[in-house]
Amino acid sequence: MRGLFAFLSGSLFGLGLTVSGMINPVKVIGFLDISGAWDPSLIFVIGGAFAVTSVAFQFVLQRPGPIMGGSFQLPSTRNIDHRLILGSAIFGVGWGLGGLCPGPAIASLAFLDGQTVAFVASMVIGSFAGRYVLSKKTVDTRSANKP
Amino acid sequence: MENFTPVSAAMGGLMIGLSAIILLALLGQVAGISGIITGLLRAKPGDSLWRALFLGGLIAGTFIYTLVSRNETPINLNPFALSEVAHLAMLISAGLLIGFGSYIGSGCTSGHGICGLARFSIRSISATLTFMLTAVLTVLVVRLVIGAEH
């Protein structure tokens, strides 16, 4: 049952990306490009999502747990650190270069295009690189803290 | 602003929002695509199936909609109209940066920009503003290098 609803949720997400046009890099670049004919559509995508999530999340998170059991898997970090800002800054550069972020990239695999496959593969390699760098860093601080 | 499509954008946004609500309310999970992918690669037992099915649904939803609505503009993966080789190099660099950045920054457009904002998370608000800013600056630089929109 959990799997079924995960699939339904994913389908609705893919539908939303396609209906909104955000699956199309041209549309995304049209929003990010303030030098030409600016297309503010992306604000309406985030606004449309925010209109429902900002209300529903408050109700959902008042429950003791998710409807299908288990517990809410929410990020526990609270503070703004260098990692968050540096990582997001790098992410933004990649987003500006390609006009694709992870959601639309995966969704675009539906078009069976070699270019999307190359993009998703490099995205996966990039996240492994991120994991490697972070694991190195953790080891470094640990050994530095040793007396 | 001839390409401005506020109605379909808001409708698509509503669907994305509903998807995130379903995932959080029923499964207790955040609909952050980069996190769902990296969690799948980590392959913790009992935690992989929902991730794989969510991503499968993401592809299926897109596929079905594209089949049904034949009059849709096909996507263009080359928004800057680069040569084939330059475009592939750009796509791969973009992919590497996206994967690396979202891992280090613990989220992407969906995790921070949709789910994080809905929780009024200070971290996600900071992340979203940061990647919006660097993305806009990147497009400006690309436009400077390859010339303005034709």
PDB file of C-alpha atoms in Angstrom:
ATOM      1  CA  MET A   1       0.000   0.000   0.000  1.00  0.00           C
ATOM      2  CA  ARG A   2       2.850   2.385   0.869  1.00  0.00           C
ATOM      3  CA  GLY A   3       4.333   1.609  -2.520  1.00  0.00           C
ATOM      4  CA  LEU A   4       1.058   2.330  -4.303  1.00  0.00           C
ATOM      5  CA  PHE A   5       0.724   5.758  -2.708  1.00  0.00           C
ATOM      6  CA  ALA A   6       4.396   6.529  -3.347  1.00  0.00           C
ATOM      7  CA  PHE A   7       3.749   5.749  -7.017  1.00  0.00           C
ATOM      8  CA  LEU A   8       0.583   7.895  -7.073  1.00  0.00           C
ATOM      9  CA  SER A   9       2.375  10.759  -5.384  1.00  0.00           C
ATOM     10  CA  GLY A  10       5.233  10.506  -7.886  1.00  0.00           C
ATOM     11  CA  SER A  11       2.812  10.447 -10.822  1.00  0.00           C
ATOM     12  CA  LEU A  12       1.046  13.550  -9.549  1.00  0.00           C
ATOM     13  CA  PHE A  13       4.416  15.250  -9.164  1.00  0.00           C
ATOM     14  CA  GLY A  14       5.363  14.345 -12.744  1.00  0.00           C
ATOM     15  CA  LEU A  15       1.977  15.543 -13.992  1.00  0.00           C
ATOM     16  CA  GLY A  16       2.472  18.833 -12.148  1.00  0.00           C
ATOM     17  CA  LEU A  17       5.936  19.334 -13.616  1.00  0.00           C
ATOM     18  CA  THR A  18       4.625  18.715 -17.125  1.00  0.00           C
ATOM     19  CA  VAL A  19       1.413  20.778 -16.797  1.00  0.00           C
ATOM     20  CA  SER A  20       3.339  23.702 -15.294  1.00  0.00           C
ATOM     21  CA  GLY A  21       5.924  23.595 -18.071  1.00  0.00           C
ATOM     22  CA  MET A  22       8.778  23.312 -15.572  1.00  0.00           C
ATOM     23  CA  ILE A  23       9.885  20.093 -17.243  1.00  0.00           C
ATOM     24  CA  ASN A  24      11.025  22.249 -20.146  1.00  0.00           C
ATOM     25  CA  PRO A  25      14.490  23.809 -19.592  1.00  0.00           C
ATOM     26  CA  VAL A  26      13.559  26.668 -21.956  1.00  0.00           C
ATOM     27  CA  LYS A  27      10.766  27.637 -19.567  1.00  0.00           C
ATOM     28  CA  VAL A  28      13.081  27.479 -16.542  1.00  0.00           C
ATOM     29  CA  ILE A  29      15.794  29.528 -18.258  1.00  0.00           C
ATOM     30  CA  GLY A  30      13.073  31.998 -19.290  1.00  0.00           C
ATOM     31  CA  PHE A  31      12.466  32.560 -15.583  1.00  0.00           C
ATOM     32  CA  LEU A  32      16.139  32.708 -14.595  1.00  0.00           C
ATOM     33  CA  ASP A  33      17.093  34.987 -17.504  1.00  0.00           C
ATOM     34  CA  ILE A  34      16.409  38.549 -16.440  1.00  0.00           C
ATOM     35  CA  SER A  35      18.292  39.977 -19.424  1.00  0.00           C
ATOM     36  CA  GLY A  36      15.650  39.119 -22.047  1.00  0.00           C
ATOM     37  CA  ALA A  37      11.854  38.643 -22.081  1.00  0.00           C
ATOM     38  CA  TRP A  38      11.389  37.536 -18.479  1.00  0.00           C
ATOM     39  CA  ASP A  39       8.871  34.730 -17.859  1.00  0.00           C
ATOM     40  CA  PRO A  40       7.699  34.779 -14.208  1.00  0.00           C
ATOM     41  CA  SER A  41       5.725  31.496 -14.523  1.00  0.00           C
ATOM     42  CA  LEU A  42       7.956  29.600 -12.059  1.00  0.00           C
ATOM     43  CA  ILE A  43       6.817  31.901  -9.249  1.00  0.00           C
ATOM     44  CA  PHE A  44       3.260  30.715  -9.897  1.00  0.00           C
ATOM     45  CA  VAL A  45       4.376  27.080  -9.710  1.00  0.00           C
ATOM     46  CA  ILE A  46       5.986  27.629  -6.312  1.00  0.00           C
ATOM     47  CA  GLY A  47       3.024  29.803  -5.285  1.00  0.00           C
ATOM     48  CA  GLY A  48       0.481  27.161  -6.365  1.00  0.00           C
ATOM     49  CA  ALA A  49       2.318  24.492  -4.407  1.00  0.00           C
ATOM     50  CA  PHE A  50       2.811  26.766  -1.401  1.00  0.00           C
ATOM     51  CA  ALA A  51      -0.905  27.665  -1.323  1.00  0.00           C
ATOM     52  CA  VAL A  52      -1.807  24.073  -0.470  1.00  0.00           C
ATOM     53  CA  THR A  53       1.311  22.771   1.299  1.00  0.00           C
ATOM     54  CA  SER A  54       1.737  25.689   3.708  1.00  0.00           C
ATOM     55  CA  VAL A  55      -1.757  25.000   5.107  1.00  0.00           C
ATOM     56  CA  ALA A  56      -1.864  21.186   4.838  1.00  0.00           C
ATOM     57  CA  PHE A  57       1.630  20.604   6.288  1.00  0.00           C
ATOM     58  CA  GLN A  58       0.638  22.372   9.524  1.00  0.00           C
ATOM     59  CA  PHE A  59      -2.354  20.029   9.963  1.00  0.00           C
ATOM     60  CA  VAL A  60      -0.408  16.925   8.946  1.00  0.00           C
ATOM     61  CA  LEU A  61       2.507  17.643  11.271  1.00  0.00           C
ATOM     62  CA  GLN A  62       0.143  18.046  14.244  1.00  0.00           C
ATOM     63  CA  ARG A  63      -0.623  14.349  13.974  1.00  0.00           C
ATOM     64  CA  PRO A  64       1.460  11.962  16.079  1.00  0.00           C
ATOM     65  CA  GLY A  65       2.695  10.276  12.903  1.00  0.00           C
ATOM     66  CA  PRO A  66       1.970   9.547   9.225  1.00  0.00           C
ATOM     67  CA  ILE A  67      -1.397   7.911   8.419  1.00  0.00           C
ATOM     68  CA  MET A  68       0.248   4.705   7.185  1.00  0.00           C
ATOM     69  CA  GLY A  69       2.458   4.278  10.232  1.00  0.00           C
ATOM     70  CA  GLY A  70       6.049   5.029  11.096  1.00  0.00           C
ATOM     71  CA  SER A  71       7.260   8.506  11.928  1.00  0.00           C
ATOM     72  CA  PHE A  72       7.755  11.763  10.036  1.00  0.00           C
ATOM     73  CA  GLN A  73      11.168  11.752   8.377  1.00  0.00           C
ATOM     74  CA  LEU A  74      12.022  15.428   8.593  1.00  0.00           C
ATOM     75  CA  PRO A  75      15.473  17.010   8.525  1.00  0.00           C
ATOM     76  CA  SER A  76      16.777  17.539  12.052  1.00  0.00           C
ATOM     77  CA  THR A  77      19.393  20.216  11.283  1.00  0.00           C
ATOM     78  CA  ARG A  78      18.258  23.689  12.288  1.00  0.00           C
ATOM     79  CA  ASN A  79      21.202  26.028  11.821  1.00  0.00           C
ATOM     80  CA  ILE A  80      22.388  27.687   8.636  1.00  0.00           C
ATOM     81  CA  ASP A  81      25.926  26.462   7.989  1.00  0.00           C
ATOM     82  CA  HIS A  82      28.538  26.816   5.257  1.00  0.00           C
ATOM     83  CA  ARG A  83      27.561  23.441   3.848  1.00  0.00           C
ATOM     84  CA  LEU A  84      23.988  24.535   3.177  1.00  0.00           C
ATOM     85  CA  ILE A  85      24.890  27.830   1.531  1.00  0.00           C
ATOM     86  CA  LEU A  86      27.884  26.559  -0.458  1.00  0.00           C
ATOM     87  CA  GLY A  87      25.997  23.460  -1.655  1.00  0.00           C
ATOM     88  CA  SER A  88      22.948  25.507  -2.651  1.00  0.00           C
ATOM     89  CA  ALA A  89      25.149  28.040  -4.455  1.00  0.00           C
ATOM     90  CA  ILE A  90      26.806  25.244  -6.479  1.00  0.00           C
ATOM     91  CA  PHE A  91      23.386  23.716  -7.155  1.00  0.00           C
ATOM     92  CA  GLY A  92      22.174  27.066  -8.514  1.00  0.00           C
ATOM     93  CA  VAL A  93      25.104  27.304 -10.943  1.00  0.00           C
ATOM     94  CA  GLY A  94      24.237  23.852 -12.316  1.00  0.00           C
ATOM     95  CA  TRP A  95      20.564  24.798 -12.534  1.00  0.00           C
ATOM     96  CA  GLY A  96      21.400  27.970 -14.455  1.00  0.00           C
ATOM     97  CA  LEU A  97      23.639  26.091 -16.902  1.00  0.00           C
ATOM     98  CA  GLY A  98      21.153  23.365 -17.821  1.00  0.00           C
ATOM     99  CA  GLY A  99      17.717  24.607 -16.791  1.00  0.00           C
ATOM    100  CA  LEU A 100      17.117  21.161 -15.308  1.00  0.00           C
ATOM    101  CA  CYS A 101      16.855  20.272 -11.630  1.00  0.00           C
ATOM    102  CA  PRO A 102      16.538  16.714 -10.256  1.00  0.00           C
ATOM    103  CA  GLY A 103      12.710  16.417 -10.526  1.00  0.00           C
ATOM    104  CA  PRO A 104      12.347  17.440 -14.179  1.00  0.00           C
ATOM    105  CA  ALA A 105      15.525  15.495 -15.032  1.00  0.00           C
ATOM    106  CA  ILE A 106      14.080  12.212 -13.745  1.00  0.00           C
ATOM    107  CA  ALA A 107      10.658  13.005 -15.237  1.00  0.00           C
ATOM    108  CA  SER A 108      12.281  13.671 -18.629  1.00  0.00           C
ATOM    109  CA  LEU A 109      13.554  10.097 -18.698  1.00  0.00           C
ATOM    110  CA  ALA A 110      10.012   9.453 -19.981  1.00  0.00           C
ATOM    111  CA  PHE A 111      11.085  10.901 -23.353  1.00  0.00           C
ATOM    112  CA  LEU A 112      13.787   8.211 -23.733  1.00  0.00           C
ATOM    113  CA  ASP A 113      16.352  10.786 -24.768  1.00  0.00           C
ATOM    114  CA  GLY A 114      20.082   9.996 -24.514  1.00  0.00           C
ATOM    115  CA  GLN A 115      20.833  13.525 -23.316  1.00  0.00           C
ATOM    116  CA  THR A 116      18.569  13.187 -20.285  1.00  0.00           C
ATOM    117  CA  VAL A 117      20.198   9.874 -19.432  1.00  0.00           C
ATOM    118  CA  ALA A 118      23.636  11.565 -19.611  1.00  0.00           C
ATOM    119  CA  PHE A 119      22.367  14.358 -17.379  1.00  0.00           C
ATOM    120  CA  VAL A 120      20.889  11.996 -14.765  1.00  0.00           C
ATOM    121  CA  ALA A 121      24.059   9.871 -14.792  1.00  0.00           C
ATOM    122  CA  SER A 122      26.284  12.907 -14.190  1.00  0.00           C
ATOM    123  CA  MET A 123      23.886  14.042 -11.452  1.00  0.00           C
ATOM    124  CA  VAL A 124      24.311  10.691  -9.698  1.00  0.00           C
ATOM    125  CA  ILE A 125      28.110  10.846 -10.078  1.00  0.00           C
ATOM    126  CA  GLY A 126      28.020  14.389  -8.670  1.00  0.00           C
ATOM    127  CA  SER A 127      26.103  13.279  -5.582  1.00  0.00           C
ATOM    128  CA  PHE A 128      28.584  10.434  -4.999  1.00  0.00           C
ATOM    129  CA  ALA A 129      31.356  13.045  -5.212  1.00  0.00           C
ATOM    130  CA  GLY A 130      29.479  15.131  -2.645  1.00  0.00           C
ATOM    131  CA  ARG A 131      29.155  12.143  -0.348  1.00  0.00           C
ATOM    132  CA  TYR A 132      32.885  11.405  -0.717  1.00  0.00           C
ATOM    133  CA  VAL A 133      33.889  14.997   0.060  1.00  0.00           C
ATOM    134  CA  LEU A 134      31.619  15.109   3.108  1.00  0.00           C
ATOM    135  CA  SER A 135      32.893  11.769   4.455  1.00  0.00           C
ATOM    136  CA  LYS A 136      36.476  13.027   4.090  1.00  0.00           C
ATOM    137  CA  LYS A 137      35.564  16.192   5.951  1.00  0.00           C
ATOM    138  CA  THR A 138      33.919  14.312   8.809  1.00  0.00           C
ATOM    139  CA  VAL A 139      36.984  12.103   9.207  1.00  0.00           C
ATOM    140  CA  ASP A 140      39.234  15.183   9.191  1.00  0.00           C
ATOM    141  CA  THR A 141      37.337  16.964  11.966  1.00  0.00           C
ATOM    142  CA  ARG A 142      37.167  13.787  14.000  1.00  0.00           C
ATOM    143  CA  SER A 143      40.916  13.249  13.857  1.00  0.00           C
ATOM    144  CA  ALA A 144      41.508  16.948  14.517  1.00  0.00           C
ATOM    145  CA  ASN A 145      39.399  16.726  17.673  1.00  0.00           C
ATOM    146  CA  LYS A 146      41.454  13.843  19.034  1.00  0.00           C
ATOM    147  CA  PRO A 147      43.744  14.844  21.874  1.00  0.00           C
TER     148      PRO A 147
ATOM    149  CA  MET B   1       6.260  38.166 -21.696  1.00  0.00           C
ATOM    150  CA  GLU B   2       4.522  36.217 -24.480  1.00  0.00           C
ATOM    151  CA  ASN B   3       5.627  32.950 -22.849  1.00  0.00           C
ATOM    152  CA  PHE B   4       4.080  33.796 -19.486  1.00  0.00           C
ATOM    153  CA  THR B   5       1.637  31.017 -18.491  1.00  0.00           C
ATOM    154  CA  PRO B   6       0.368  31.811 -14.978  1.00  0.00           C
ATOM    155  CA  VAL B   7      -2.720  29.538 -15.040  1.00  0.00           C
ATOM    156  CA  SER B   8      -1.043  26.294 -16.128  1.00  0.00           C
ATOM    157  CA  ALA B   9       1.923  27.147 -13.892  1.00  0.00           C
ATOM    158  CA  ALA B  10      -0.289  27.540 -10.825  1.00  0.00           C
ATOM    159  CA  MET B  11      -2.269  24.402 -11.713  1.00  0.00           C
ATOM    160  CA  GLY B  12       0.920  22.385 -12.066  1.00  0.00           C
ATOM    161  CA  GLY B  13       2.149  23.885  -8.808  1.00  0.00           C
ATOM    162  CA  LEU B  14      -1.071  22.781  -7.072  1.00  0.00           C
ATOM    163  CA  MET B  15      -0.512  19.212  -8.287  1.00  0.00           C
ATOM    164  CA  ILE B  16       3.089  19.244  -7.073  1.00  0.00           C
ATOM    165  CA  GLY B  17       1.845  20.548  -3.721  1.00  0.00           C
ATOM    166  CA  LEU B  18      -0.806  17.799  -3.475  1.00  0.00           C
ATOM    167  CA  SER B  19       1.837  15.204  -4.301  1.00  0.00           C
ATOM    168  CA  ALA B  20       4.023  16.489  -1.462  1.00  0.00           C
ATOM    169  CA  ILE B  21       1.048  16.464   0.942  1.00  0.00           C
ATOM    170  CA  ILE B  22       0.181  12.841   0.058  1.00  0.00           C
ATOM    171  CA  LEU B  23       3.777  11.721   0.589  1.00  0.00           C
ATOM    172  CA  LEU B  24       4.112  13.502   3.931  1.00  0.00           C
ATOM    173  CA  ALA B  25       0.647  12.675   5.312  1.00  0.00           C
ATOM    174  CA  LEU B  26       0.627   9.001   4.336  1.00  0.00           C
ATOM    175  CA  LEU B  27       4.284   7.944   4.353  1.00  0.00           C
ATOM    176  CA  GLY B  28       5.842  10.679   6.484  1.00  0.00           C
ATOM    177  CA  GLN B  29       8.390  11.449   3.780  1.00  0.00           C
ATOM    178  CA  VAL B  30       9.532  14.728   2.270  1.00  0.00           C
ATOM    179  CA  ALA B  31       9.079  15.010  -1.513  1.00  0.00           C
ATOM    180  CA  GLY B  32      12.622  16.189  -2.167  1.00  0.00           C
ATOM    181  CA  ILE B  33      13.740  14.547  -5.383  1.00  0.00           C
ATOM    182  CA  SER B  34      17.507  14.763  -4.779  1.00  0.00           C
ATOM    183  CA  GLY B  35      17.047  13.212  -1.322  1.00  0.00           C
ATOM    184  CA  ILE B  36      14.830  10.457  -2.704  1.00  0.00           C
ATOM    185  CA  ILE B  37      17.488   9.611  -5.324  1.00  0.00           C
ATOM    186  CA  THR B  38      20.465   9.624  -2.930  1.00  0.00           C
ATOM    187  CA  GLY B  39      18.465   7.581  -0.394  1.00  0.00           C
ATOM    188  CA  LEU B  40      17.804   5.024  -3.114  1.00  0.00           C
ATOM    189  CA  LEU B  41      21.533   4.833  -3.921  1.00  0.00           C
ATOM    190  CA  ARG B  42      22.281   4.239  -0.248  1.00  0.00           C
ATOM    191  CA  ALA B  43      19.840   1.264  -0.384  1.00  0.00           C
ATOM    192  CA  LYS B  44      18.854   0.854   3.249  1.00  0.00           C
ATOM    193  CA  PRO B  45      16.659  -2.276   3.595  1.00  0.00           C
ATOM    194  CA  GLY B  46      12.936  -1.441   3.720  1.00  0.00           C
ATOM    195  CA  ASP B  47      13.562   2.119   2.555  1.00  0.00           C
ATOM    196  CA  SER B  48      14.130   1.564  -1.162  1.00  0.00           C
ATOM    197  CA  LEU B  49      10.794   0.400  -2.581  1.00  0.00           C
ATOM    198  CA  TRP B  50       8.806   3.591  -1.965  1.00  0.00           C
ATOM    199  CA  ARG B  51      11.671   5.649  -3.402  1.00  0.00           C
ATOM    200  CA  ALA B  52      11.873   3.552  -6.565  1.00  0.00           C
ATOM    201  CA  LEU B  53       8.089   3.641  -6.985  1.00  0.00           C
ATOM    202  CA  PHE B  54       7.924   7.411  -6.429  1.00  0.00           C
ATOM    203  CA  LEU B  55      10.579   7.996  -9.112  1.00  0.00           C
ATOM    204  CA  GLY B  56       8.829   5.463 -11.372  1.00  0.00           C
ATOM    205  CA  GLY B  57       5.592   7.390 -10.876  1.00  0.00           C
ATOM    206  CA  LEU B  58       7.390  10.623 -11.719  1.00  0.00           C
ATOM    207  CA  ILE B  59       8.392   9.157 -15.087  1.00  0.00           C
ATOM    208  CA  ALA B  60       4.992   7.480 -15.628  1.00  0.00           C
ATOM    209  CA  GLY B  61       3.004  10.647 -14.860  1.00  0.00           C
ATOM    210  CA  THR B  62       5.080  12.600 -17.340  1.00  0.00           C
ATOM    211  CA  PHE B  63       4.855   9.872 -19.971  1.00  0.00           C
ATOM    212  CA  ILE B  64       1.074   9.500 -19.717  1.00  0.00           C
ATOM    213  CA  TYR B  65       0.418  13.244 -19.832  1.00  0.00           C
ATOM    214  CA  THR B  66       2.646  13.638 -22.863  1.00  0.00           C
ATOM    215  CA  LEU B  67       0.817  10.780 -24.615  1.00  0.00           C
ATOM    216  CA  VAL B  68      -2.619  12.224 -23.875  1.00  0.00           C
ATOM    217  CA  SER B  69      -1.881  15.857 -24.767  1.00  0.00           C
ATOM    218  CA  ARG B  70      -0.354  15.624 -28.210  1.00  0.00           C
ATOM    219  CA  ASN B  71      -0.378  19.367 -28.827  1.00  0.00           C
ATOM    220  CA  GLU B  72       2.186  20.074 -26.109  1.00  0.00           C
ATOM    221  CA  THR B  73       5.400  21.810 -27.086  1.00  0.00           C
ATOM    222  CA  PRO B  74       8.130  19.180 -26.910  1.00  0.00           C
ATOM    223  CA  ILE B  75      10.833  19.929 -24.378  1.00  0.00           C
ATOM    224  CA  ASN B  76      14.023  21.554 -25.529  1.00  0.00           C
ATOM    225  CA  LEU B  77      17.052  20.425 -23.545  1.00  0.00           C
ATOM    226  CA  ASN B  78      19.249  23.007 -25.246  1.00  0.00           C
ATOM    227  CA  PRO B  79      17.828  26.340 -24.059  1.00  0.00           C
ATOM    228  CA  PHE B  80      20.911  28.328 -25.077  1.00  0.00           C
ATOM    229  CA  ALA B  81      20.930  26.834 -28.602  1.00  0.00           C
ATOM    230  CA  LEU B  82      24.534  25.657 -28.345  1.00  0.00           C
ATOM    231  CA  SER B  83      26.384  23.386 -30.755  1.00  0.00           C
ATOM    232  CA  GLU B  84      25.956  19.665 -30.102  1.00  0.00           C
ATOM    233  CA  VAL B  85      29.329  19.152 -28.417  1.00  0.00           C
ATOM    234  CA  ALA B  86      29.164  22.339 -26.337  1.00  0.00           C
ATOM    235  CA  HIS B  87      25.641  21.424 -25.275  1.00  0.00           C
ATOM    236  CA  LEU B  88      26.609  17.940 -24.130  1.00  0.00           C
ATOM    237  CA  ALA B  89      29.557  19.364 -22.160  1.00  0.00           C
ATOM    238  CA  MET B  90      27.213  21.910 -20.578  1.00  0.00           C
ATOM    239  CA  LEU B  91      24.623  19.224 -19.690  1.00  0.00           C
ATOM    240  CA  ILE B  92      27.244  17.006 -18.045  1.00  0.00           C
ATOM    241  CA  SER B  93      28.811  19.892 -16.096  1.00  0.00           C
ATOM    242  CA  ALA B  94      25.340  20.997 -15.006  1.00  0.00           C
ATOM    243  CA  GLY B  95      24.486  17.458 -13.892  1.00  0.00           C
ATOM    244  CA  LEU B  96      27.696  17.104 -11.869  1.00  0.00           C
ATOM    245  CA  LEU B  97      27.155  20.483 -10.160  1.00  0.00           C
ATOM    246  CA  ILE B  98      23.480  19.709  -9.463  1.00  0.00           C
ATOM    247  CA  GLY B  99      24.296  16.321  -7.925  1.00  0.00           C
ATOM    248  CA  PHE B 100      27.239  17.630  -5.912  1.00  0.00           C
ATOM    249  CA  GLY B 101      25.503  20.831  -4.773  1.00  0.00           C
ATOM    250  CA  SER B 102      22.231  19.219  -3.747  1.00  0.00           C
ATOM    251  CA  TYR B 103      24.107  16.576  -1.745  1.00  0.00           C
ATOM    252  CA  ILE B 104      26.257  19.128   0.091  1.00  0.00           C
ATOM    253  CA  GLY B 105      23.326  21.531   0.494  1.00  0.00           C
ATOM    254  CA  SER B 106      20.918  18.755   1.604  1.00  0.00           C
ATOM    255  CA  GLY B 107      18.250  19.476  -0.977  1.00  0.00           C
ATOM    256  CA  CYS B 108      17.118  20.836  -4.317  1.00  0.00           C
ATOM    257  CA  THR B 109      14.286  22.860  -5.824  1.00  0.00           C
ATOM    258  CA  SER B 110      11.646  20.441  -4.498  1.00  0.00           C
ATOM    259  CA  GLY B 111      13.111  19.618  -1.072  1.00  0.00           C
ATOM    260  CA  HIS B 112      14.009  23.182  -0.137  1.00  0.00           C
ATOM    261  CA  GLY B 113      11.854  25.171  -2.581  1.00  0.00           C
ATOM    262  CA  ILE B 114       8.566  23.264  -2.149  1.00  0.00           C
ATOM    263  CA  CYS B 115       8.636  21.189   1.061  1.00  0.00           C
ATOM    264  CA  GLY B 116      11.028  23.337   3.101  1.00  0.00           C
ATOM    265  CA  LEU B 117       9.204  26.583   2.383  1.00  0.00           C
ATOM    266  CA  ALA B 118       5.917  24.915   3.396  1.00  0.00           C
ATOM    267  CA  ARG B 119       7.444  24.146   6.807  1.00  0.00           C
ATOM    268  CA  PHE B 120       8.735  27.741   6.996  1.00  0.00           C
ATOM    269  CA  SER B 121      12.224  26.279   7.501  1.00  0.00           C
ATOM    270  CA  ILE B 122      14.851  29.004   7.811  1.00  0.00           C
ATOM    271  CA  ARG B 123      17.430  26.646   6.270  1.00  0.00           C
ATOM    272  CA  SER B 124      15.260  26.004   3.213  1.00  0.00           C
ATOM    273  CA  ILE B 125      14.402  29.685   2.763  1.00  0.00           C
ATOM    274  CA  SER B 126      18.146  30.492   2.831  1.00  0.00           C
ATOM    275  CA  ALA B 127      18.938  27.628   0.447  1.00  0.00           C
ATOM    276  CA  THR B 128      16.184  28.635  -2.003  1.00  0.00           C
ATOM    277  CA  LEU B 129      17.273  32.284  -2.068  1.00  0.00           C
ATOM    278  CA  THR B 130      20.896  31.183  -2.544  1.00  0.00           C
ATOM    279  CA  PHE B 131      20.321  28.857  -5.489  1.00  0.00           C
ATOM    280  CA  MET B 132      17.874  31.273  -7.145  1.00  0.00           C
ATOM    281  CA  LEU B 133      20.527  33.995  -6.935  1.00  0.00           C
ATOM    282  CA  THR B 134      23.424  31.906  -8.279  1.00  0.00           C
ATOM    283  CA  ALA B 135      21.188  30.459 -11.022  1.00  0.00           C
ATOM    284  CA  VAL B 136      20.164  33.955 -12.197  1.00  0.00           C
ATOM    285  CA  LEU B 137      23.810  35.092 -12.112  1.00  0.00           C
ATOM    286  CA  THR B 138      24.893  31.978 -14.037  1.00  0.00           C
ATOM    287  CA  VAL B 139      22.342  32.618 -16.796  1.00  0.00           C
ATOM    288  CA  LEU B 140      23.513  36.245 -16.976  1.00  0.00           C
ATOM    289  CA  VAL B 141      27.127  35.102 -17.416  1.00  0.00           C
ATOM    290  CA  VAL B 142      26.140  32.503 -20.044  1.00  0.00           C
ATOM    291  CA  ARG B 143      24.217  35.184 -21.948  1.00  0.00           C
ATOM    292  CA  LEU B 144      27.228  37.508 -21.777  1.00  0.00           C
ATOM    293  CA  VAL B 145      29.469  34.773 -23.173  1.00  0.00           C
ATOM    294  CA  ILE B 146      27.198  33.465 -25.956  1.00  0.00           C
ATOM    295  CA  GLY B 147      25.355  36.698 -26.681  1.00  0.00           C
ATOM    296  CA  ALA B 148      21.834  37.903 -25.900  1.00  0.00           C
ATOM    297  CA  GLU B 149      18.610  36.079 -26.764  1.00  0.00           C
ATOM    298  CA  HIS B 150      18.065  35.997 -30.504  1.00  0.00           C
TER     299      HIS B 150
END
